[in-house]
Amino acid sequence: MSQYILALDQGTTSSRAILFDHDGRAVGTEQQEYRQIYPAPGQVEHNPADIWESQLTVAKRVLRRSRISAEQVAAIGITNQRETTLLWEKETGKPVGNAIVWQSRVSSGICQRLKEAGVGDRLREITGLLIDPYFSGTKLTWLFENVEGLRSRAERGEILFGTVDSYLIWKLTGGRKHVTDISNASRTLLFDIHQQEWSPEMLEMLNIPAAILPEVVDSSGLIAETDPEIFGKSIPIAGAAGDQQAATFGQICYEPGMAKNTYGTGCFMLMNIGSKPRLSENGLLTTIGWRINGQTTYCLEGAIFIAGAAIQWLRDGLEIIAHASESEAMATSVEDTHGVYFVPAFVGLGAPYWDAEARGLAIGLTRGTTKAHLVRAALESIAYQTRDVLDAMNRDSGIRLAELRVDGGATSNNFLMQFQADLLQTSVHRPVILETTAMGAAYLAGLGIGFWESQAELTKKWVIDQAFEPAMTSDEVDKLYRGWTRAVERSRGWESS
């Protein structure tokens, strides 16, 4: 019987399951959206039951519809929305409230407190991260300060913490394994990326009980085995990584200096910087990409909070498009934005600004502005934010990229990809297979059990679909980008003004 790798891709707005064969081809895909919960402005939550049930549903459905049995699944790889924070009861598995999503700014006050205490430099030295509500640690602090009795229960060992990978593995193993992969651990604000272990200093700084923490494991290798009751037999879980690290692995960015950008709900650019961490001086994050056989790869990362979510807002909030796929035709129906800039700072700005108080704006509006201009400005905002990040990355690394590898749903928009190449004045390469996040999880799992022999074997599987080359002059680009930087400046600090 043919063997396959099952990739579970648990994202911010949907759960997916994709089956990959030995050639790296997706032979079956299922996806299910689930509920978003907005308790207050700037706050985002998920029901843990929705996360689990949607992921389990698509996993079973892809096997059934592809007519592939559990015996044919050589291993499972897991990739997930990062920084989203879950707590559950150790004995019952019952969640302690909703998951606090990475986008949520609920811990803004705690972050301000940390900044005023002057601990930012020390925090960055240990974790490679910055003080921002984005990360799991301050979300945990907020939960312990606001849920009555939670801290005492945690200190008694009754409560477990996990990011989404940890929660899924716990559920898939019937509660037998409480682990997290090292890439996810490095996004919590609680992990020492140099010593590669939970940091007692960070736990003390954020007042987090150590008893809640999962064991940290490699991104590839035998991590756990599923409860046989779930799929009818036990299946090895042999790969796990946060979604952006998984996408970097799936894009075959195995050499220092190689970079990819994923266009999803948010937008995330990662550059491989090799086996030693390097702290950013330009507002980027230093993160662990993956660890295989004890060998760690580090990355620089620029995190943009709102990318594809801006197009979802045009569809669901303003209702000026019915489907995201309409955005390209509408954008190209006008020659330019008519001077309109759109800054999608709905939950603040990420890299390189890290301004939790920024809020979204559209500026340059006139009576001549149409919905097509606004749609085009929203698409352009994704490319502008990416330019912000790449400029910072170039300064940190001293490397001028020859190409940027791209993936994610929005890369199917040719207008956006061409505008991105123009703005960056750099070649943008879109691969044939865009599901690189799930593919990265599959590759990690397959390497972990010998389904694929080496990273060199995987390198041969990356095939380009289309290269977008810069067509604008540098003077044209500079003029457009100056307008963007003025618009961003006006969006900043809004909540505190």
Tab-separated table of C-alpha atoms in Angstrom:
chain	number	residue	atom	x	y	z
A	1	MET	CA	0.000	0.000	0.000
A	2	SER	CA	1.112	3.548	-0.740
A	3	GLN	CA	2.071	5.593	2.309
A	4	TYR	CA	1.243	9.216	3.042
A	5	ILE	CA	1.947	11.966	5.545
A	6	LEU	CA	-1.063	13.680	7.113
A	7	ALA	CA	-0.477	17.373	7.834
A	8	LEU	CA	-2.795	19.078	10.318
A	9	ASP	CA	-2.749	22.839	9.747
A	10	GLN	CA	-4.620	24.577	12.550
A	11	GLY	CA	-4.959	28.220	11.514
A	12	THR	CA	-6.476	31.373	12.920
A	13	THR	CA	-9.704	31.229	10.932
A	14	SER	CA	-9.855	27.609	9.782
A	15	SER	CA	-8.506	24.111	10.327
A	16	ARG	CA	-7.129	22.129	7.418
A	17	ALA	CA	-5.896	18.608	6.802
A	18	ILE	CA	-3.739	17.760	3.788
A	19	LEU	CA	-2.379	14.386	2.686
A	20	PHE	CA	1.016	14.403	0.971
A	21	ASP	CA	2.522	11.558	-1.023
A	22	HIS	CA	6.229	10.715	-1.298
A	23	ASP	CA	6.642	13.160	-4.205
A	24	GLY	CA	5.413	16.003	-2.007
A	25	ARG	CA	2.103	16.296	-3.860
A	26	ALA	CA	-1.113	17.106	-2.034
A	27	VAL	CA	-3.467	14.213	-2.807
A	28	GLY	CA	-6.305	15.315	-0.551
A	29	THR	CA	-7.293	18.566	1.186
A	30	GLU	CA	-10.113	19.458	3.545
A	31	GLN	CA	-10.773	22.751	5.303
A	32	GLN	CA	-13.327	24.043	7.798
A	33	GLU	CA	-13.733	27.580	9.087
A	34	TYR	CA	-14.717	28.121	12.699
A	35	ARG	CA	-16.053	30.876	14.916
A	36	GLN	CA	-14.150	34.047	15.812
A	37	ILE	CA	-15.048	35.638	19.154
A	38	TYR	CA	-14.551	39.374	19.802
A	39	PRO	CA	-15.340	40.136	23.463
A	40	ALA	CA	-14.220	43.782	23.224
A	41	PRO	CA	-12.347	46.056	20.810
A	42	GLY	CA	-8.850	44.687	20.184
A	43	GLN	CA	-9.649	41.334	21.842
A	44	VAL	CA	-9.897	38.041	19.954
A	45	GLU	CA	-10.759	34.588	21.337
A	46	HIS	CA	-11.489	31.046	20.135
A	47	ASN	CA	-13.488	28.285	21.769
A	48	PRO	CA	-10.985	25.402	22.290
A	49	ALA	CA	-13.754	22.946	21.401
A	50	ASP	CA	-14.091	24.634	17.995
A	51	ILE	CA	-10.344	24.306	17.426
A	52	TRP	CA	-10.296	20.607	18.293
A	53	GLU	CA	-13.548	19.567	16.639
A	54	SER	CA	-12.835	21.375	13.371
A	55	GLN	CA	-9.325	19.903	13.193
A	56	LEU	CA	-10.493	16.383	13.982
A	57	THR	CA	-13.355	16.662	11.480
A	58	VAL	CA	-11.139	17.627	8.554
A	59	ALA	CA	-8.522	15.003	9.472
A	60	LYS	CA	-11.082	12.214	9.350
A	61	ARG	CA	-12.811	13.655	6.296
A	62	VAL	CA	-9.642	13.893	4.181
A	63	LEU	CA	-8.889	10.222	4.837
A	64	ARG	CA	-12.432	9.177	4.033
A	65	ARG	CA	-12.790	11.232	0.839
A	66	SER	CA	-9.307	10.298	-0.383
A	67	ARG	CA	-10.073	6.626	0.341
A	68	ILE	CA	-6.906	6.301	2.348
A	69	SER	CA	-6.894	4.164	5.473
A	70	ALA	CA	-5.197	4.959	8.754
A	71	GLU	CA	-2.770	2.103	8.003
A	72	GLN	CA	-1.515	4.131	5.034
A	73	VAL	CA	-0.661	7.188	7.152
A	74	ALA	CA	3.029	6.905	7.961
A	75	ALA	CA	3.010	9.896	10.302
A	76	ILE	CA	1.227	13.083	11.289
A	77	GLY	CA	2.780	16.555	11.186
A	78	ILE	CA	1.208	19.450	13.046
A	79	THR	CA	1.466	23.159	12.354
A	80	ASN	CA	-0.492	25.842	14.113
A	81	GLN	CA	-1.376	29.447	14.743
A	82	ARG	CA	1.303	30.566	17.179
A	83	GLU	CA	1.141	32.478	20.481
A	84	THR	CA	-2.549	31.618	20.938
A	85	THR	CA	-2.839	30.658	24.605
A	86	LEU	CA	-4.874	27.807	26.088
A	87	LEU	CA	-5.298	26.539	29.651
A	88	TRP	CA	-7.077	23.305	30.516
A	89	GLU	CA	-7.641	20.998	33.490
A	90	LYS	CA	-5.066	18.228	33.740
A	91	GLU	CA	-7.532	15.596	34.959
A	92	THR	CA	-10.569	16.331	32.793
A	93	GLY	CA	-9.134	18.147	29.773
A	94	LYS	CA	-11.833	20.786	30.227
A	95	PRO	CA	-10.628	24.184	28.940
A	96	VAL	CA	-10.300	27.026	31.433
A	97	GLY	CA	-12.221	29.552	29.348
A	98	ASN	CA	-11.606	30.497	25.733
A	99	ALA	CA	-8.252	30.493	23.984
A	100	ILE	CA	-6.708	33.975	23.862
A	101	VAL	CA	-5.719	34.439	20.205
A	102	TRP	CA	-2.361	35.831	19.103
A	103	GLN	CA	-4.095	38.887	17.630
A	104	SER	CA	-5.640	39.838	20.975
A	105	ARG	CA	-4.377	42.972	22.716
A	106	VAL	CA	-5.947	41.999	26.049
A	107	SER	CA	-2.604	42.208	27.855
A	108	SER	CA	-1.691	45.707	26.628
A	109	GLY	CA	-1.793	47.056	30.182
A	110	ILE	CA	0.601	44.371	31.421
A	111	CYS	CA	2.982	45.156	28.558
A	112	GLN	CA	2.900	48.830	29.461
A	113	ARG	CA	3.731	47.885	33.042
A	114	LEU	CA	6.734	45.861	31.872
A	115	LYS	CA	7.958	48.711	29.687
A	116	GLU	CA	7.727	51.131	32.591
A	117	ALA	CA	9.705	48.656	34.736
A	118	GLY	CA	12.523	48.868	32.190
A	119	VAL	CA	12.857	45.110	31.583
A	120	GLY	CA	12.588	45.232	27.770
A	121	ASP	CA	16.293	44.822	27.022
A	122	ARG	CA	16.688	41.878	29.400
A	123	LEU	CA	13.553	40.229	28.036
A	124	ARG	CA	14.886	40.584	24.486
A	125	GLU	CA	18.286	39.164	25.470
A	126	ILE	CA	16.712	35.998	26.850
A	127	THR	CA	13.826	35.387	24.443
A	128	GLY	CA	14.738	37.248	21.230
A	129	LEU	CA	11.286	38.847	21.425
A	130	LEU	CA	9.863	42.240	22.380
A	131	ILE	CA	7.333	43.407	24.937
A	132	ASP	CA	4.024	43.132	23.115
A	133	PRO	CA	0.565	41.624	23.786
A	134	TYR	CA	1.192	39.359	20.762
A	135	PHE	CA	3.083	36.764	22.790
A	136	SER	CA	1.711	34.046	25.067
A	137	GLY	CA	3.480	35.051	28.285
A	138	THR	CA	1.638	38.290	28.948
A	139	LYS	CA	-1.655	36.633	28.003
A	140	LEU	CA	-0.972	34.087	30.767
A	141	THR	CA	-0.184	36.854	33.233
A	142	TRP	CA	-3.489	38.519	32.347
A	143	LEU	CA	-5.404	35.262	32.864
A	144	PHE	CA	-3.800	34.643	36.254
A	145	GLU	CA	-4.600	38.201	37.338
A	146	ASN	CA	-8.206	38.126	36.127
A	147	VAL	CA	-9.555	34.578	36.626
A	148	GLU	CA	-10.308	33.997	40.298
A	149	GLY	CA	-8.614	30.971	41.853
A	150	LEU	CA	-6.687	30.105	38.689
A	151	ARG	CA	-3.213	30.767	40.083
A	152	SER	CA	-3.644	28.541	43.136
A	153	ARG	CA	-4.991	25.740	40.940
A	154	ALA	CA	-2.020	26.127	38.591
A	155	GLU	CA	0.471	26.066	41.446
A	156	ARG	CA	-1.093	22.813	42.675
A	157	GLY	CA	-0.478	21.260	39.247
A	158	GLU	CA	-4.148	21.081	38.295
A	159	ILE	CA	-3.873	23.295	35.189
A	160	LEU	CA	-1.875	22.839	31.967
A	161	PHE	CA	-0.772	25.522	29.520
A	162	GLY	CA	-0.173	25.057	25.847
A	163	THR	CA	-0.049	26.757	22.509
A	164	VAL	CA	-2.249	25.143	19.863
A	165	ASP	CA	0.303	22.461	18.922
A	166	SER	CA	0.493	21.365	22.547
A	167	TYR	CA	-3.296	21.277	22.918
A	168	LEU	CA	-3.770	19.227	19.735
A	169	ILE	CA	-1.090	16.711	20.714
A	170	TRP	CA	-2.633	16.411	24.172
A	171	LYS	CA	-6.054	15.731	22.616
A	172	LEU	CA	-4.710	13.388	19.923
A	173	THR	CA	-2.886	11.280	22.509
A	174	GLY	CA	-5.869	11.066	24.838
A	175	GLY	CA	-4.133	13.296	27.385
A	176	ARG	CA	-0.978	11.178	27.567
A	177	LYS	CA	1.486	13.763	26.188
A	178	HIS	CA	1.911	17.348	27.340
A	179	VAL	CA	4.616	18.649	24.997
A	180	THR	CA	5.386	21.544	22.680
A	181	ASP	CA	7.887	21.829	19.876
A	182	ILE	CA	10.801	24.206	20.330
A	183	SER	CA	9.652	26.651	17.640
A	184	ASN	CA	6.360	27.215	19.454
A	185	ALA	CA	8.116	27.393	22.820
A	186	SER	CA	10.292	30.205	21.463
A	187	ARG	CA	7.165	32.350	20.909
A	188	THR	CA	5.907	32.362	24.487
A	189	LEU	CA	8.197	34.987	26.144
A	190	LEU	CA	9.026	32.220	28.632
A	191	PHE	CA	11.786	30.424	26.708
A	192	ASP	CA	15.530	31.056	26.727
A	193	ILE	CA	16.511	30.714	23.053
A	194	HIS	CA	20.221	30.463	23.956
A	195	GLN	CA	19.962	27.728	26.614
A	196	GLN	CA	16.942	26.238	24.804
A	197	GLU	CA	14.939	25.714	27.975
A	198	TRP	CA	12.194	27.437	29.950
A	199	SER	CA	13.644	30.535	31.605
A	200	PRO	CA	13.264	30.789	35.399
A	201	GLU	CA	13.950	34.519	35.094
A	202	MET	CA	11.106	35.045	32.629
A	203	LEU	CA	8.721	32.928	34.688
A	204	GLU	CA	9.505	35.108	37.674
A	205	MET	CA	9.242	38.338	35.674
A	206	LEU	CA	5.774	37.392	34.375
A	207	ASN	CA	4.739	35.577	37.570
A	208	ILE	CA	3.943	32.292	35.807
A	209	PRO	CA	3.888	28.962	37.740
A	210	ALA	CA	6.354	26.497	36.181
A	211	ALA	CA	3.977	23.597	36.883
A	212	ILE	CA	1.775	24.500	33.901
A	213	LEU	CA	4.527	24.217	31.252
A	214	PRO	CA	4.826	21.419	28.661
A	215	GLU	CA	7.980	19.459	27.877
A	216	VAL	CA	9.912	20.961	24.945
A	217	VAL	CA	10.745	18.578	22.069
A	218	ASP	CA	12.460	18.690	18.664
A	219	SER	CA	10.437	19.800	15.628
A	220	SER	CA	11.134	16.481	13.880
A	221	GLY	CA	11.285	12.974	15.321
A	222	LEU	CA	8.909	10.667	17.149
A	223	ILE	CA	7.018	13.085	19.409
A	224	ALA	CA	4.017	10.954	20.383
A	225	GLU	CA	1.472	8.451	19.088
A	226	THR	CA	-2.234	9.052	18.662
A	227	ASP	CA	-4.850	7.321	20.771
A	228	PRO	CA	-5.886	4.308	18.634
A	229	GLU	CA	-9.563	5.113	19.197
A	230	ILE	CA	-9.301	8.336	17.169
A	231	PHE	CA	-8.306	6.908	13.764
A	232	GLY	CA	-8.763	3.196	14.414
A	233	LYS	CA	-5.043	2.647	14.940
A	234	SER	CA	-2.171	4.477	16.565
A	235	ILE	CA	-0.312	6.881	14.218
A	236	PRO	CA	3.069	8.489	15.002
A	237	ILE	CA	3.119	12.257	15.488
A	238	ALA	CA	6.593	12.979	14.125
A	239	GLY	CA	6.655	16.670	13.240
A	240	ALA	CA	5.475	19.927	14.767
A	241	ALA	CA	6.256	23.588	14.202
A	242	GLY	CA	4.575	26.963	14.427
A	243	ASP	CA	2.966	27.932	11.146
A	244	GLN	CA	5.572	30.444	10.021
A	245	GLN	CA	8.524	28.226	10.863
A	246	ALA	CA	6.788	25.342	9.092
A	247	ALA	CA	6.265	27.505	6.003
A	248	THR	CA	9.953	28.484	6.033
A	249	PHE	CA	10.862	24.806	6.170
A	250	GLY	CA	8.370	23.988	3.412
A	251	GLN	CA	9.849	26.764	1.258
A	252	ILE	CA	13.237	24.990	1.563
A	253	CYS	CA	14.921	28.016	3.170
A	254	TYR	CA	17.635	25.782	4.572
A	255	GLU	CA	20.634	28.070	3.971
A	256	PRO	CA	21.431	31.273	5.905
A	257	GLY	CA	20.173	34.335	4.025
A	258	MET	CA	17.198	32.613	2.400
A	259	ALA	CA	13.814	34.194	3.202
A	260	LYS	CA	10.118	33.618	2.675
A	261	ASN	CA	6.972	35.646	3.241
A	262	THR	CA	3.610	34.073	4.028
A	263	TYR	CA	0.470	36.003	3.111
A	264	GLY	CA	-2.304	34.743	5.359
A	265	THR	CA	-4.497	36.333	8.030
A	266	GLY	CA	-1.327	38.158	8.985
A	267	CYS	CA	1.885	38.411	7.017
A	268	PHE	CA	5.119	36.859	8.221
A	269	MET	CA	8.598	37.129	6.772
A	270	LEU	CA	11.350	34.846	8.067
A	271	MET	CA	15.017	34.758	7.150
A	272	ASN	CA	17.269	31.824	8.020
A	273	ILE	CA	20.251	33.170	10.011
A	274	GLY	CA	21.930	29.838	10.745
A	275	SER	CA	22.882	28.011	13.925
A	276	LYS	CA	23.472	31.019	16.188
A	277	PRO	CA	20.892	33.580	17.362
A	278	ARG	CA	21.382	37.218	16.369
A	279	LEU	CA	19.362	39.933	18.098
A	280	SER	CA	17.677	42.502	15.870
A	281	GLU	CA	18.451	46.202	16.138
A	282	ASN	CA	15.557	47.164	13.867
A	283	GLY	CA	12.355	45.929	15.476
A	284	LEU	CA	12.456	42.319	14.296
A	285	LEU	CA	12.227	39.149	16.346
A	286	THR	CA	14.855	36.465	16.772
A	287	THR	CA	13.118	33.117	16.841
A	288	ILE	CA	13.905	29.421	16.619
A	289	GLY	CA	13.036	28.066	13.196
A	290	TRP	CA	13.319	24.355	13.977
A	291	ARG	CA	15.448	21.793	15.756
A	292	ILE	CA	16.243	18.460	14.103
A	293	ASN	CA	18.404	15.815	15.792
A	294	GLY	CA	19.378	18.420	18.356
A	295	GLN	CA	20.619	20.888	15.693
A	296	THR	CA	18.904	24.275	15.921
A	297	THR	CA	18.225	26.748	13.105
A	298	TYR	CA	17.453	30.361	14.038
A	299	CYS	CA	15.515	32.971	12.056
A	300	LEU	CA	14.870	36.689	12.002
A	301	GLU	CA	11.155	37.398	11.735
A	302	GLY	CA	8.960	40.326	10.888
A	303	ALA	CA	5.355	39.822	12.000
A	304	ILE	CA	2.542	41.814	10.365
A	305	PHE	CA	-0.737	41.387	12.232
A	306	ILE	CA	-3.266	42.208	9.495
A	307	ALA	CA	-2.793	41.165	5.860
A	308	GLY	CA	-5.446	38.893	4.337
A	309	ALA	CA	-7.664	39.817	7.279
A	310	ALA	CA	-7.967	43.281	5.710
A	311	ILE	CA	-9.571	41.732	2.645
A	312	GLN	CA	-11.858	39.663	4.905
A	313	TRP	CA	-12.890	42.943	6.552
A	314	LEU	CA	-13.765	44.444	3.174
A	315	ARG	CA	-15.898	41.362	2.545
A	316	ASP	CA	-17.522	40.849	5.956
A	317	GLY	CA	-17.334	44.262	7.617
A	318	LEU	CA	-17.915	46.744	4.786
A	319	GLU	CA	-19.492	44.191	2.408
A	320	ILE	CA	-17.983	45.907	-0.649
A	321	ILE	CA	-16.842	42.592	-2.098
A	322	ALA	CA	-18.662	39.261	-1.917
A	323	HIS	CA	-15.560	37.076	-2.213
A	324	ALA	CA	-11.875	37.705	-1.565
A	325	SER	CA	-11.147	36.489	-5.109
A	326	GLU	CA	-12.919	39.597	-6.480
A	327	SER	CA	-10.268	41.905	-5.039
A	328	GLU	CA	-7.779	41.504	-7.895
A	329	ALA	CA	-10.225	42.411	-10.662
A	330	MET	CA	-11.543	45.343	-8.657
A	331	ALA	CA	-8.029	46.604	-7.895
A	332	THR	CA	-6.970	46.471	-11.535
A	333	SER	CA	-10.171	48.230	-12.679
A	334	VAL	CA	-8.529	51.517	-11.613
A	335	GLU	CA	-5.087	52.818	-12.559
A	336	ASP	CA	-4.060	53.589	-8.980
A	337	THR	CA	-5.562	54.272	-5.544
A	338	HIS	CA	-6.379	57.908	-6.433
A	339	GLY	CA	-4.074	58.965	-3.599
A	340	VAL	CA	-5.729	56.729	-0.969
A	341	TYR	CA	-3.627	54.873	1.606
A	342	PHE	CA	-5.097	52.249	3.922
A	343	VAL	CA	-3.284	51.269	7.147
A	344	PRO	CA	-4.894	48.083	8.551
A	345	ALA	CA	-3.808	48.593	12.172
A	346	PHE	CA	-6.992	47.019	13.549
A	347	VAL	CA	-5.104	45.449	16.467
A	348	GLY	CA	-2.084	47.742	16.453
A	349	LEU	CA	1.044	47.504	14.320
A	350	GLY	CA	3.601	44.701	14.470
A	351	ALA	CA	7.125	44.766	13.073
A	352	PRO	CA	9.006	47.005	12.834
A	353	TYR	CA	6.808	49.488	14.756
A	354	TRP	CA	5.406	47.405	17.624
A	355	ASP	CA	2.729	49.977	18.403
A	356	ALA	CA	-0.173	48.364	20.264
A	357	GLU	CA	-1.928	51.751	20.376
A	358	ALA	CA	-2.060	52.236	16.579
A	359	ARG	CA	-5.432	51.844	14.869
A	360	GLY	CA	-6.568	51.451	11.285
A	361	LEU	CA	-7.152	54.369	8.969
A	362	ALA	CA	-7.924	55.264	5.358
A	363	ILE	CA	-6.484	58.612	4.331
A	364	GLY	CA	-6.445	60.653	1.136
A	365	LEU	CA	-10.173	60.170	0.589
A	366	THR	CA	-11.958	62.561	-1.795
A	367	ARG	CA	-15.347	62.660	-3.486
A	368	GLY	CA	-13.686	60.812	-6.355
A	369	THR	CA	-12.785	57.834	-4.175
A	370	THR	CA	-14.609	54.615	-5.082
A	371	LYS	CA	-14.747	51.199	-3.499
A	372	ALA	CA	-12.279	49.996	-6.156
A	373	HIS	CA	-9.737	52.536	-4.899
A	374	LEU	CA	-10.237	51.325	-1.331
A	375	VAL	CA	-9.863	47.665	-2.332
A	376	ARG	CA	-6.673	48.479	-4.228
A	377	ALA	CA	-5.330	50.447	-1.245
A	378	ALA	CA	-6.063	47.502	1.071
A	379	LEU	CA	-4.138	45.105	-1.198
A	380	GLU	CA	-1.277	47.584	-1.512
A	381	SER	CA	-1.127	47.904	2.287
A	382	ILE	CA	-0.040	44.246	2.480
A	383	ALA	CA	2.890	44.945	0.164
A	384	TYR	CA	3.820	48.172	1.949
A	385	GLN	CA	3.969	46.428	5.321
A	386	THR	CA	6.174	43.734	3.792
A	387	ARG	CA	8.517	46.443	2.482
A	388	ASP	CA	8.744	47.855	6.031
A	389	VAL	CA	9.847	44.459	7.312
A	390	LEU	CA	12.287	43.635	4.514
A	391	ASP	CA	14.039	46.991	4.916
A	392	ALA	CA	14.565	46.187	8.609
A	393	MET	CA	15.733	42.671	7.745
A	394	ASN	CA	18.255	43.980	5.219
A	395	ARG	CA	19.682	46.344	7.849
A	396	ASP	CA	19.944	43.586	10.468
A	397	SER	CA	21.427	40.923	8.232
A	398	GLY	CA	23.507	43.037	5.891
A	399	ILE	CA	22.116	40.847	3.093
A	400	ARG	CA	20.338	42.231	0.052
A	401	LEU	CA	17.884	39.528	-0.983
A	402	ALA	CA	18.141	38.271	-4.535
A	403	GLU	CA	14.679	36.735	-4.286
A	404	LEU	CA	11.762	36.465	-1.900
A	405	ARG	CA	9.884	33.157	-1.760
A	406	VAL	CA	6.172	33.634	-1.132
A	407	ASP	CA	3.254	31.456	-0.081
A	408	GLY	CA	-0.202	31.690	1.438
A	409	GLY	CA	-3.634	32.306	-0.015
A	410	ALA	CA	-3.097	35.916	-1.129
A	411	THR	CA	-0.195	34.935	-3.395
A	412	SER	CA	-2.747	33.792	-5.968
A	413	ASN	CA	-3.448	37.516	-6.472
A	414	ASN	CA	-1.142	38.444	-9.346
A	415	PHE	CA	-1.706	42.173	-8.860
A	416	LEU	CA	-0.474	41.959	-5.267
A	417	MET	CA	2.562	39.867	-6.205
A	418	GLN	CA	3.579	42.257	-9.000
A	419	PHE	CA	3.122	45.295	-6.762
A	420	GLN	CA	5.186	43.501	-4.107
A	421	ALA	CA	8.053	42.933	-6.556
A	422	ASP	CA	7.853	46.584	-7.609
A	423	LEU	CA	7.919	47.898	-4.044
A	424	LEU	CA	10.790	45.651	-2.984
A	425	GLN	CA	12.698	46.088	-6.259
A	426	THR	CA	13.358	42.362	-5.788
A	427	SER	CA	12.281	39.217	-7.634
A	428	VAL	CA	9.291	37.499	-6.019
A	429	HIS	CA	9.085	33.725	-6.556
A	430	ARG	CA	5.806	31.845	-6.141
A	431	PRO	CA	6.142	28.034	-5.990
A	432	VAL	CA	3.833	25.555	-7.684
A	433	ILE	CA	2.597	24.285	-4.320
A	434	LEU	CA	1.348	27.179	-2.176
A	435	GLU	CA	0.421	25.066	0.841
A	436	THR	CA	3.950	25.373	2.194
A	437	THR	CA	2.870	25.647	5.833
A	438	ALA	CA	1.238	22.225	5.760
A	439	MET	CA	4.021	20.942	3.528
A	440	GLY	CA	6.626	22.050	6.077
A	441	ALA	CA	4.807	20.130	8.804
A	442	ALA	CA	4.632	17.102	6.519
A	443	TYR	CA	8.334	17.356	5.655
A	444	LEU	CA	9.298	17.573	9.335
A	445	ALA	CA	7.146	14.532	10.132
A	446	GLY	CA	8.431	12.573	7.147
A	447	LEU	CA	12.054	13.276	8.054
A	448	GLY	CA	11.274	12.228	11.615
A	449	ILE	CA	10.381	8.667	10.580
A	450	GLY	CA	12.613	8.263	7.523
A	451	PHE	CA	9.811	8.715	4.977
A	452	TRP	CA	12.244	11.164	3.356
A	453	GLU	CA	15.949	10.642	3.881
A	454	SER	CA	17.304	14.184	4.079
A	455	GLN	CA	16.746	17.882	3.550
A	456	ALA	CA	18.774	17.549	0.345
A	457	GLU	CA	16.083	15.213	-0.998
A	458	LEU	CA	13.393	17.757	-0.108
A	459	THR	CA	15.273	20.590	-1.828
A	460	LYS	CA	14.692	18.900	-5.178
A	461	LYS	CA	10.922	19.041	-4.678
A	462	TRP	CA	10.656	22.869	-4.666
A	463	VAL	CA	9.412	24.046	-8.085
A	464	ILE	CA	8.719	27.647	-9.101
A	465	ASP	CA	5.345	28.539	-10.622
A	466	GLN	CA	5.946	32.178	-11.511
A	467	ALA	CA	8.593	34.845	-10.950
A	468	PHE	CA	7.459	38.462	-10.620
A	469	GLU	CA	10.133	40.978	-11.603
A	470	PRO	CA	10.165	44.698	-10.703
A	471	ALA	CA	8.589	46.873	-13.423
A	472	MET	CA	8.414	50.273	-11.672
A	473	THR	CA	11.284	52.717	-11.541
A	474	SER	CA	12.899	53.361	-8.171
A	475	ASP	CA	11.687	56.986	-8.311
A	476	GLU	CA	8.068	55.837	-8.695
A	477	VAL	CA	8.486	53.401	-5.814
A	478	ASP	CA	10.094	56.009	-3.545
A	479	LYS	CA	7.213	58.434	-4.109
A	480	LEU	CA	4.577	55.805	-3.288
A	481	TYR	CA	6.455	54.597	-0.230
A	482	ARG	CA	6.843	58.125	1.178
A	483	GLY	CA	3.042	58.434	1.121
A	484	TRP	CA	2.750	55.127	2.987
A	485	THR	CA	5.160	56.182	5.746
A	486	ARG	CA	3.169	59.420	6.246
A	487	ALA	CA	-0.070	57.429	6.540
A	488	VAL	CA	1.468	55.015	9.067
A	489	GLU	CA	2.696	57.916	11.186
A	490	ARG	CA	-0.858	59.257	11.418
A	491	SER	CA	-2.197	55.868	12.567
A	492	ARG	CA	0.249	55.489	15.436
A	493	GLY	CA	-0.517	56.033	19.105
A	494	TRP	CA	-4.226	56.575	18.418
A	495	GLU	CA	-5.529	54.779	21.522
A	496	SER	CA	-3.268	56.760	23.831
A	497	SER	CA	-3.922	60.165	22.246
